[in-house]
mmCIF file of C-alpha atoms in Angstrom:
data_model
loop_
_atom_site.group_PDB
_atom_site.id
_atom_site.type_symbol
_atom_site.label_atom_id
_atom_site.label_comp_id
_atom_site.label_asym_id
_atom_site.label_seq_id
_atom_site.Cartn_x
_atom_site.Cartn_y
_atom_site.Cartn_z
ATOM 1 C CA MET Z 312 101.911 150.881 201.465
ATOM 2 C CA GLN Z 313 104.160 150.489 198.415
ATOM 3 C CA HIS Z 314 102.488 148.951 195.354
ATOM 4 C CA THR Z 315 103.978 145.835 193.793
ATOM 5 C CA ILE Z 316 104.434 145.692 190.003
ATOM 6 C CA LEU Z 317 105.344 142.559 188.076
ATOM 7 C CA VAL Z 318 107.462 143.353 184.999
ATOM 8 C CA VAL Z 319 107.559 140.623 182.348
ATOM 9 C CA ASP Z 320 109.983 140.703 179.395
ATOM 10 C CA ASP Z 321 112.367 138.179 177.851
ATOM 11 C CA GLU Z 322 114.981 140.875 177.161
ATOM 12 C CA PRO Z 323 117.122 141.745 180.240
ATOM 13 C CA THR Z 324 117.819 145.207 178.788
ATOM 14 C CA ASN Z 325 114.097 146.039 178.816
ATOM 15 C CA LEU Z 326 113.800 144.851 182.421
ATOM 16 C CA ARG Z 327 116.691 147.123 183.432
ATOM 17 C CA VAL Z 328 115.112 150.130 181.678
ATOM 18 C CA LEU Z 329 111.782 149.658 183.455
ATOM 19 C CA ASN Z 330 113.613 149.123 186.726
ATOM 20 C CA GLN Z 331 115.330 152.512 186.304
ATOM 21 C CA VAL Z 332 111.997 154.188 185.494
ATOM 22 C CA LEU Z 333 109.907 152.723 188.353
ATOM 23 C CA ALA Z 334 112.140 151.333 191.128
ATOM 24 C CA ASN Z 335 112.209 154.509 193.212
ATOM 25 C CA GLN Z 336 108.381 154.529 193.520
ATOM 26 C CA TYR Z 337 107.289 150.891 193.508
ATOM 27 C CA ARG Z 338 108.310 147.427 194.608
ATOM 28 C CA LEU Z 339 109.232 145.560 191.436
ATOM 29 C CA ILE Z 340 109.398 141.841 190.739
ATOM 30 C CA PHE Z 341 110.616 140.468 187.407
ATOM 31 C CA ALA Z 342 109.887 137.526 185.122
ATOM 32 C CA LYS Z 343 111.668 136.589 181.873
ATOM 33 C CA ASN Z 344 108.890 134.450 180.375
ATOM 34 C CA GLY Z 345 105.172 133.775 180.583
ATOM 35 C CA GLN Z 346 105.278 130.667 182.772
ATOM 36 C CA GLU Z 347 107.514 132.383 185.309
ATOM 37 C CA ALA Z 348 105.141 135.348 185.320
ATOM 38 C CA LEU Z 349 102.124 133.138 186.094
ATOM 39 C CA SER Z 350 104.031 131.301 188.829
ATOM 40 C CA LEU Z 351 105.128 134.557 190.490
ATOM 41 C CA THR Z 352 101.623 135.991 190.224
ATOM 42 C CA GLU Z 353 100.101 133.044 192.083
ATOM 43 C CA LYS Z 354 102.687 133.255 194.873
ATOM 44 C CA ASN Z 355 102.729 137.035 195.303
ATOM 45 C CA ILE Z 356 99.739 138.735 193.674
ATOM 46 C CA PRO Z 357 100.946 142.066 192.243
ATOM 47 C CA ASP Z 358 98.920 145.265 192.039
ATOM 48 C CA LEU Z 359 99.710 145.674 188.325
ATOM 49 C CA ILE Z 360 101.519 143.782 185.552
ATOM 50 C CA LEU Z 361 103.660 145.300 182.773
ATOM 51 C CA LEU Z 362 103.689 142.594 180.120
ATOM 52 C CA ASP Z 363 105.720 142.147 176.937
ATOM 53 C CA VAL Z 364 103.887 140.511 174.014
ATOM 54 C CA MET Z 365 106.528 138.818 171.872
ATOM 55 C CA MET Z 366 108.121 136.171 174.102
ATOM 56 C CA PRO Z 367 109.194 132.592 173.286
ATOM 57 C CA GLN Z 368 107.026 129.598 174.233
ATOM 58 C CA MET Z 369 104.193 131.691 175.718
ATOM 59 C CA THR Z 370 103.222 135.110 174.352
ATOM 60 C CA GLY Z 371 102.004 138.004 176.446
ATOM 61 C CA TYR Z 372 98.571 137.567 174.900
ATOM 62 C CA GLN Z 373 98.464 133.990 176.198
ATOM 63 C CA VAL Z 374 99.605 135.102 179.654
ATOM 64 C CA CYS Z 375 96.888 137.766 179.773
ATOM 65 C CA GLU Z 376 94.255 135.289 178.608
ATOM 66 C CA THR Z 377 95.282 132.831 181.329
ATOM 67 C CA LEU Z 378 95.146 135.521 184.022
ATOM 68 C CA LYS Z 379 91.690 136.722 182.965
ATOM 69 C CA ALA Z 380 90.364 133.149 183.082
ATOM 70 C CA ASP Z 381 91.358 132.815 186.761
ATOM 71 C CA ASN Z 382 88.790 134.344 189.140
ATOM 72 C CA SER Z 383 91.445 135.005 191.785
ATOM 73 C CA LEU Z 384 93.764 136.832 189.354
ATOM 74 C CA LYS Z 385 91.516 138.416 186.721
ATOM 75 C CA HIS Z 386 91.214 141.674 188.681
ATOM 76 C CA ILE Z 387 94.939 142.481 188.253
ATOM 77 C CA PRO Z 388 95.342 145.271 185.670
ATOM 78 C CA VAL Z 389 97.618 144.334 182.761
ATOM 79 C CA ILE Z 390 99.454 146.905 180.631
ATOM 80 C CA PHE Z 391 101.107 145.587 177.481
ATOM 81 C CA VAL Z 392 104.550 147.081 176.823
ATOM 82 C CA THR Z 393 105.544 146.031 173.329
ATOM 83 C CA ALA Z 394 107.241 146.923 170.069
ATOM 84 C CA LEU Z 395 104.067 145.885 168.245
ATOM 85 C CA ASP Z 396 102.410 149.187 167.430
ATOM 86 C CA ASP Z 397 99.790 148.194 164.877
ATOM 87 C CA GLN Z 398 96.218 149.151 165.779
ATOM 88 C CA ASP Z 399 95.078 145.551 165.361
ATOM 89 C CA ASP Z 400 97.695 144.407 167.876
ATOM 90 C CA GLU Z 401 96.519 147.028 170.354
ATOM 91 C CA ALA Z 402 92.871 146.067 169.831
ATOM 92 C CA LYS Z 403 93.708 142.397 170.385
ATOM 93 C CA GLY Z 404 95.422 143.181 173.689
ATOM 94 C CA LEU Z 405 92.547 145.326 174.934
ATOM 95 C CA ASN Z 406 89.986 142.728 173.872
ATOM 96 C CA LEU Z 407 91.825 140.158 175.978
ATOM 97 C CA GLY Z 408 91.284 142.346 179.037
ATOM 98 C CA ALA Z 409 94.374 144.550 179.213
ATOM 99 C CA VAL Z 410 93.757 148.062 180.544
ATOM 100 C CA ASP Z 411 96.403 149.836 178.443
ATOM 101 C CA TYR Z 412 99.027 149.469 175.721
ATOM 102 C CA ILE Z 413 102.447 151.202 175.722
ATOM 103 C CA ALA Z 414 104.685 151.100 172.641
ATOM 104 C CA LYS Z 415 108.429 150.521 172.732
ATOM 105 C CA PRO Z 416 110.802 152.280 172.833
ATOM 106 C CA ILE Z 417 109.156 153.537 175.986
ATOM 107 C CA SER Z 418 108.911 157.092 177.278
ATOM 108 C CA ALA Z 419 109.687 157.185 181.001
ATOM 109 C CA ALA Z 420 107.110 159.923 181.562
ATOM 110 C CA VAL Z 421 104.398 157.954 179.736
ATOM 111 C CA VAL Z 422 105.128 154.758 181.691
ATOM 112 C CA ARG Z 423 105.048 156.565 185.046
ATOM 113 C CA ALA Z 424 101.803 158.370 184.164
ATOM 114 C CA ARG Z 425 99.999 155.268 182.915
ATOM 115 C CA VAL Z 426 101.112 153.190 185.892
ATOM 116 C CA LYS Z 427 100.023 155.886 188.347
ATOM 117 C CA THR Z 428 96.627 156.226 186.655
ATOM 118 C CA HIS Z 429 95.816 152.538 186.714
ATOM 119 C CA LEU Z 430 97.017 152.024 190.284
ATOM 120 C CA SER Z 431 94.740 154.922 191.308
ATOM 121 C CA LEU Z 432 91.841 153.083 189.680
ATOM 122 C CA VAL Z 433 92.801 149.944 191.590
ATOM 123 C CA GLN Z 434 92.718 151.895 194.869
ATOM 124 C CA ALA Z 435 89.330 153.401 194.019
ATOM 125 C CA ASP Z 436 87.910 149.957 193.239
ATOM 126 C CA GLU Z 437 89.315 148.542 196.472
ATOM 127 C CA LEU Z 438 87.751 151.395 198.451
ATOM 128 C CA ARG Z 439 84.385 150.720 196.786
ATOM 129 C CA ARG Z 440 84.621 147.005 197.645
ATOM 130 C CA THR Z 441 85.551 147.798 201.244
ATOM 131 C CA ARG Z 442 82.591 150.146 201.656
ATOM 132 C CA LEU Z 443 80.291 147.542 200.168
ATOM 133 C CA GLN Z 444 81.581 144.908 202.588
ATOM 134 C CA ILE Z 445 80.960 147.250 205.525
ATOM 135 C CA ILE Z 446 77.392 147.859 204.378
ATOM 136 C CA GLN Z 447 76.770 144.135 203.958
ATOM 137 C CA ARG Z 448 78.126 143.385 207.436
ATOM 138 C CA LEU Z 449 76.037 146.104 209.046
ATOM 139 C CA GLY Z 450 73.010 144.623 207.302
ATOM 140 C CA ARG Z 451 73.864 141.244 208.818
ATOM 141 C CA ALA Z 452 74.162 142.883 212.252
ATOM 142 C CA ALA Z 453 70.569 144.146 211.994
ATOM 143 C CA GLU Z 454 69.333 140.594 211.393
ATOM 144 C CA TYR Z 455 70.430 139.592 214.898
ATOM 145 C CA LYS Z 456 67.877 142.033 216.300
ATOM 146 C CA ASP Z 457 64.981 140.782 214.233
ATOM 147 C CA ASN Z 458 62.769 137.776 213.684
ATOM 148 C CA GLU Z 459 63.447 138.053 209.957
ATOM 149 C CA THR Z 460 65.992 135.841 208.210
ATOM 150 C CA GLY Z 461 69.017 136.544 206.078
ATOM 151 C CA MET Z 462 67.051 135.171 203.144
ATOM 152 C CA HIS Z 463 64.518 137.980 203.599
ATOM 153 C CA VAL Z 464 67.258 140.551 203.143
ATOM 154 C CA MET Z 465 68.581 138.698 200.093
ATOM 155 C CA ARG Z 466 65.155 138.377 198.471
ATOM 156 C CA MET Z 467 63.997 141.938 199.023
ATOM 157 C CA SER Z 468 67.322 143.248 197.719
ATOM 158 C CA HIS Z 469 66.879 141.254 194.507
ATOM 159 C CA TYR Z 470 63.242 142.383 194.276
ATOM 160 C CA SER Z 471 64.348 145.996 194.645
ATOM 161 C CA ARG Z 472 66.907 145.673 191.847
ATOM 162 C CA ILE Z 473 64.417 144.026 189.478
ATOM 163 C CA ILE Z 474 61.747 146.658 190.111
ATOM 164 C CA ALA Z 475 64.298 149.481 189.812
ATOM 165 C CA LYS Z 476 65.464 148.250 186.404
ATOM 166 C CA GLY Z 477 61.867 147.942 185.253
ATOM 167 C CA TYR Z 478 61.213 151.472 186.482
ATOM 168 C CA GLY Z 479 64.056 152.812 184.329
ATOM 169 C CA PHE Z 480 67.126 152.754 186.563
ATOM 170 C CA SER Z 481 70.449 152.191 184.792
ATOM 171 C CA GLU Z 482 72.329 148.957 185.472
ATOM 172 C CA ILE Z 483 74.658 150.771 187.901
ATOM 173 C CA GLU Z 484 71.787 152.566 189.695
ATOM 174 C CA ALA Z 485 69.874 149.308 190.115
ATOM 175 C CA GLU Z 486 73.007 147.551 191.392
ATOM 176 C CA ASN Z 487 73.574 150.329 193.929
ATOM 177 C CA LEU Z 488 70.022 149.924 195.212
ATOM 178 C CA PHE Z 489 70.561 146.159 195.451
ATOM 179 C CA ASN Z 490 73.611 146.806 197.656
ATOM 180 C CA ALA Z 491 71.943 149.532 199.746
ATOM 181 C CA ALA Z 492 68.642 147.719 200.370
ATOM 182 C CA PRO Z 493 70.030 145.340 203.054
ATOM 183 C CA MET Z 494 70.522 148.416 205.244
ATOM 184 C CA HIS Z 495 66.826 149.295 205.325
ATOM 185 C CA ASP Z 496 66.346 148.086 208.908
ATOM 186 C CA ILE Z 497 69.798 148.827 210.359
ATOM 187 C CA GLY Z 498 68.134 151.183 212.853
ATOM 188 C CA LYS Z 499 66.563 148.220 214.636
ATOM 189 C CA ILE Z 500 69.943 147.799 216.320
ATOM 190 C CA GLY Z 501 68.904 150.752 218.481
ATOM 191 C CA ILE Z 502 65.491 149.334 219.498
ATOM 192 C CA PRO Z 503 65.321 147.536 222.898
ATOM 193 C CA ASP Z 504 65.106 143.740 222.781
ATOM 194 C CA SER Z 505 61.974 143.853 224.934
ATOM 195 C CA ILE Z 506 60.229 145.436 221.959
ATOM 196 C CA MET Z 507 62.097 143.826 219.052
ATOM 197 C CA LEU Z 508 61.657 140.287 220.349
ATOM 198 C CA LYS Z 509 58.204 140.632 221.904
ATOM 199 C CA PRO Z 510 56.094 137.681 220.684
ATOM 200 C CA GLY Z 511 52.747 139.450 220.946
ATOM 201 C CA LYS Z 512 51.287 142.672 219.574
ATOM 202 C CA LEU Z 513 53.087 145.886 220.520
ATOM 203 C CA THR Z 514 51.384 148.472 222.688
ATOM 204 C CA LYS Z 515 50.865 151.979 221.303
ATOM 205 C CA GLU Z 516 53.861 153.191 223.300
ATOM 206 C CA GLU Z 517 56.047 150.294 222.155
ATOM 207 C CA PHE Z 518 55.107 150.848 218.511
ATOM 208 C CA ALA Z 519 56.052 154.516 218.868
ATOM 209 C CA VAL Z 520 59.522 153.385 219.936
ATOM 210 C CA MET Z 521 59.672 150.936 217.017
ATOM 211 C CA GLN Z 522 58.843 153.777 214.637
ATOM 212 C CA GLN Z 523 62.121 155.441 215.575
ATOM 213 C CA HIS Z 524 64.221 152.819 213.779
ATOM 214 C CA PRO Z 525 64.351 154.601 210.374
ATOM 215 C CA GLU Z 526 65.853 157.718 211.946
ATOM 216 C CA ILE Z 527 68.174 155.642 214.130
ATOM 217 C CA GLY Z 528 69.362 153.924 210.942
ATOM 218 C CA ALA Z 529 69.992 157.255 209.251
ATOM 219 C CA GLU Z 530 71.965 158.410 212.295
ATOM 220 C CA ILE Z 531 74.061 155.226 212.307
ATOM 221 C CA LEU Z 532 74.943 155.716 208.634
ATOM 222 C CA GLY Z 533 75.614 159.412 209.200
ATOM 223 C CA GLU Z 534 77.121 161.795 206.666
ATOM 224 C CA SER Z 535 79.342 160.198 204.049
ATOM 225 C CA ASP Z 536 81.076 160.994 200.771
ATOM 226 C CA SER Z 537 80.134 157.502 199.594
ATOM 227 C CA ASP Z 538 77.166 157.495 197.217
ATOM 228 C CA LEU Z 539 76.336 153.965 198.310
ATOM 229 C CA ILE Z 540 76.202 154.814 202.023
ATOM 230 C CA GLU Z 541 74.146 157.932 201.260
ATOM 231 C CA LEU Z 542 71.715 155.764 199.291
ATOM 232 C CA ALA Z 543 71.528 153.284 202.180
ATOM 233 C CA LYS Z 544 70.682 156.222 204.453
ATOM 234 C CA VAL Z 545 67.850 157.308 202.132
ATOM 235 C CA VAL Z 546 66.484 153.768 202.060
ATOM 236 C CA SER Z 547 66.666 153.434 205.844
ATOM 237 C CA LEU Z 548 64.918 156.747 206.397
ATOM 238 C CA THR Z 549 62.100 156.421 203.846
ATOM 239 C CA HIS Z 550 61.096 152.769 203.399
ATOM 240 C CA HIS Z 551 58.220 153.153 205.892
ATOM 241 C CA GLU Z 552 56.805 156.286 204.283
ATOM 242 C CA LYS Z 553 53.490 155.786 202.437
ATOM 243 C CA TRP Z 554 52.230 157.227 199.182
ATOM 244 C CA ASP Z 555 49.229 158.886 200.885
ATOM 245 C CA GLY Z 556 51.385 160.523 203.581
ATOM 246 C CA SER Z 557 50.302 158.259 206.444
ATOM 247 C CA GLY Z 558 53.713 156.613 206.899
ATOM 248 C CA TYR Z 559 56.606 157.395 209.209
ATOM 249 C CA PRO Z 560 58.916 158.891 210.416
ATOM 250 C CA ARG Z 561 58.214 162.147 208.528
ATOM 251 C CA GLY Z 562 54.842 161.611 206.889
ATOM 252 C CA LEU Z 563 56.207 162.238 203.404
ATOM 253 C CA LYS Z 564 53.688 161.984 200.585
ATOM 254 C CA GLY Z 565 53.741 160.963 196.928
ATOM 255 C CA GLN Z 566 56.702 162.120 194.882
ATOM 256 C CA ASN Z 567 58.265 163.683 197.995
ATOM 257 C CA ILE Z 568 59.249 160.151 198.985
ATOM 258 C CA PRO Z 569 62.509 159.244 197.176
ATOM 259 C CA ILE Z 570 61.881 156.633 194.499
ATOM 260 C CA GLU Z 571 64.369 154.270 196.153
ATOM 261 C CA GLY Z 572 62.292 154.325 199.346
ATOM 262 C CA ARG Z 573 59.093 153.675 197.381
ATOM 263 C CA ILE Z 574 60.639 150.675 195.632
ATOM 264 C CA VAL Z 575 62.109 149.147 198.801
ATOM 265 C CA ALA Z 576 58.797 149.679 200.637
ATOM 266 C CA LEU Z 577 56.970 147.445 198.151
ATOM 267 C CA ALA Z 578 59.781 144.882 197.946
ATOM 268 C CA ASP Z 579 59.922 144.665 201.752
ATOM 269 C CA VAL Z 580 56.171 144.254 202.251
ATOM 270 C CA PHE Z 581 55.818 141.733 199.414
ATOM 271 C CA ASP Z 582 58.472 139.525 200.965
ATOM 272 C CA ALA Z 583 57.174 139.948 204.519
ATOM 273 C CA LEU Z 584 53.651 138.918 203.492
ATOM 274 C CA THR Z 585 54.721 135.881 201.460
ATOM 275 C CA SER Z 586 57.149 134.579 204.102
ATOM 276 C CA VAL Z 587 56.649 132.663 207.339
ATOM 277 C CA ARG Z 588 57.258 134.606 210.522
ATOM 278 C CA PRO Z 589 57.085 133.418 214.165
ATOM 279 C CA TYR Z 590 53.799 135.336 214.485
ATOM 280 C CA LYS Z 591 52.169 134.380 211.139
ATOM 281 C CA ASP Z 592 52.000 131.950 208.236
ATOM 282 C CA ALA Z 593 53.049 132.912 204.731
ATOM 283 C CA TRP Z 594 50.250 134.487 202.731
ATOM 284 C CA PRO Z 595 49.374 132.831 199.413
ATOM 285 C CA LEU Z 596 50.262 134.821 196.310
ATOM 286 C CA ASP Z 597 46.679 135.706 195.366
ATOM 287 C CA LYS Z 598 45.951 137.135 198.826
ATOM 288 C CA THR Z 599 49.212 139.113 198.752
ATOM 289 C CA LEU Z 600 48.481 140.576 195.308
ATOM 290 C CA ALA Z 601 44.956 141.503 196.405
ATOM 291 C CA PHE Z 602 46.411 143.356 199.411
ATOM 292 C CA ILE Z 603 48.915 145.207 197.219
ATOM 293 C CA ASP Z 604 46.076 146.195 194.862
ATOM 294 C CA GLU Z 605 44.053 147.468 197.803
ATOM 295 C CA GLN Z 606 47.020 149.495 199.080
ATOM 296 C CA THR Z 607 47.946 150.986 195.688
ATOM 297 C CA GLY Z 608 47.637 154.747 195.978
ATOM 298 C CA LYS Z 609 47.589 154.433 199.781
ATOM 299 C CA HIS Z 610 50.757 152.663 200.914
ATOM 300 C CA PHE Z 611 52.327 152.104 197.510
ATOM 301 C CA ASP Z 612 53.202 154.262 194.512
ATOM 302 C CA PRO Z 613 50.828 153.155 191.690
ATOM 303 C CA GLU Z 614 53.607 153.366 189.090
ATOM 304 C CA VAL Z 615 55.931 151.190 191.169
ATOM 305 C CA VAL Z 616 53.109 148.661 191.588
ATOM 306 C CA SER Z 617 52.628 148.574 187.801
ATOM 307 C CA VAL Z 618 56.302 147.743 187.315
ATOM 308 C CA PHE Z 619 56.085 145.173 190.114
ATOM 309 C CA LYS Z 620 53.260 143.367 188.289
ATOM 310 C CA LEU Z 621 55.131 143.402 184.986
ATOM 311 C CA LYS Z 622 58.167 141.864 186.696
ATOM 312 C CA LEU Z 623 56.237 139.405 188.899
ATOM 313 C CA ASP Z 624 57.518 136.296 187.100
ATOM 314 C CA GLU Z 625 61.123 137.404 187.727
ATOM 315 C CA LEU Z 626 60.332 138.126 191.374
ATOM 316 C CA LEU Z 627 58.860 134.662 191.849
ATOM 317 C CA VAL Z 628 62.024 133.081 190.447
ATOM 318 C CA VAL Z 629 64.012 134.981 193.096
ATOM 319 C CA LYS Z 630 61.538 133.919 195.787
ATOM 320 C CA GLU Z 631 62.043 130.266 194.908
ATOM 321 C CA ARG Z 632 65.807 130.500 194.568
ATOM 322 C CA TRP Z 633 66.341 132.229 197.920
ATOM 323 C CA LYS Z 634 63.588 130.529 199.905
ATOM 324 C CA ASP Z 635 63.966 130.018 203.658
ATOM 325 C CA GLU Z 636 65.342 126.676 204.803
#
């Protein structure tokens, strides 16, 4: 699909020059002032905007500021193309949210290269958003096979992010875990309804079938070049492993369990215990904390539990905000 670029300049000569440079590769639309640019952007959202600074009535800086204040338009990359070449002018444009700054008179090669680079970044960001949406929708699909609610998935994802940050994850790593955590039980899609929806206690044979859901989840997610999907696969496969090696499906022990699985395991159990289910009432906080203490070094990584306790006030805020209806 051909990318659309909005070119904004009050000088017709400059519009013609940019048309000659870019028209054979992109679909171009043109505006001769700031108000026209904003009107065109709302009607036909471009993939990128090349924006002059010095224009009558409304400067390029004002146009950029208006775009970045609009949630539906702020994602559009803006490149200033201007005769202003002072470093302070460039800094002002970048501080307003522009992604680049090209000085006039332009070099055709520079314009083509910068445009190509920033459109590639747009495509990469769109691919990331699409993958994230797929993961979120698969997570929703798993809820239809379970007695748990969508709020459970939301809460335990937030818990996982909070604990991860306290453990030392970077902001990006913690955010990735937040987005991968909803996939922890995707494998339940492959478990028969007669087992998933059984109101009473499962037989030994039925529980053995239930224990297959982590590996089913990993198979559903498969091999991927997406770091996020690979992380979701790790979470699916390891969130039922236990620190002492008594978990499933592989009986991993201690540090052999990926840290993401150890974090999600605690977040998942904490929410399950403190929430109402068709087969049980919600446990009070003191009883839940006593259970977690008793299972530290058995089910749960002691270091993860320490972080959990330090972050408990934050977790309780999440619990209240995303409580079940």
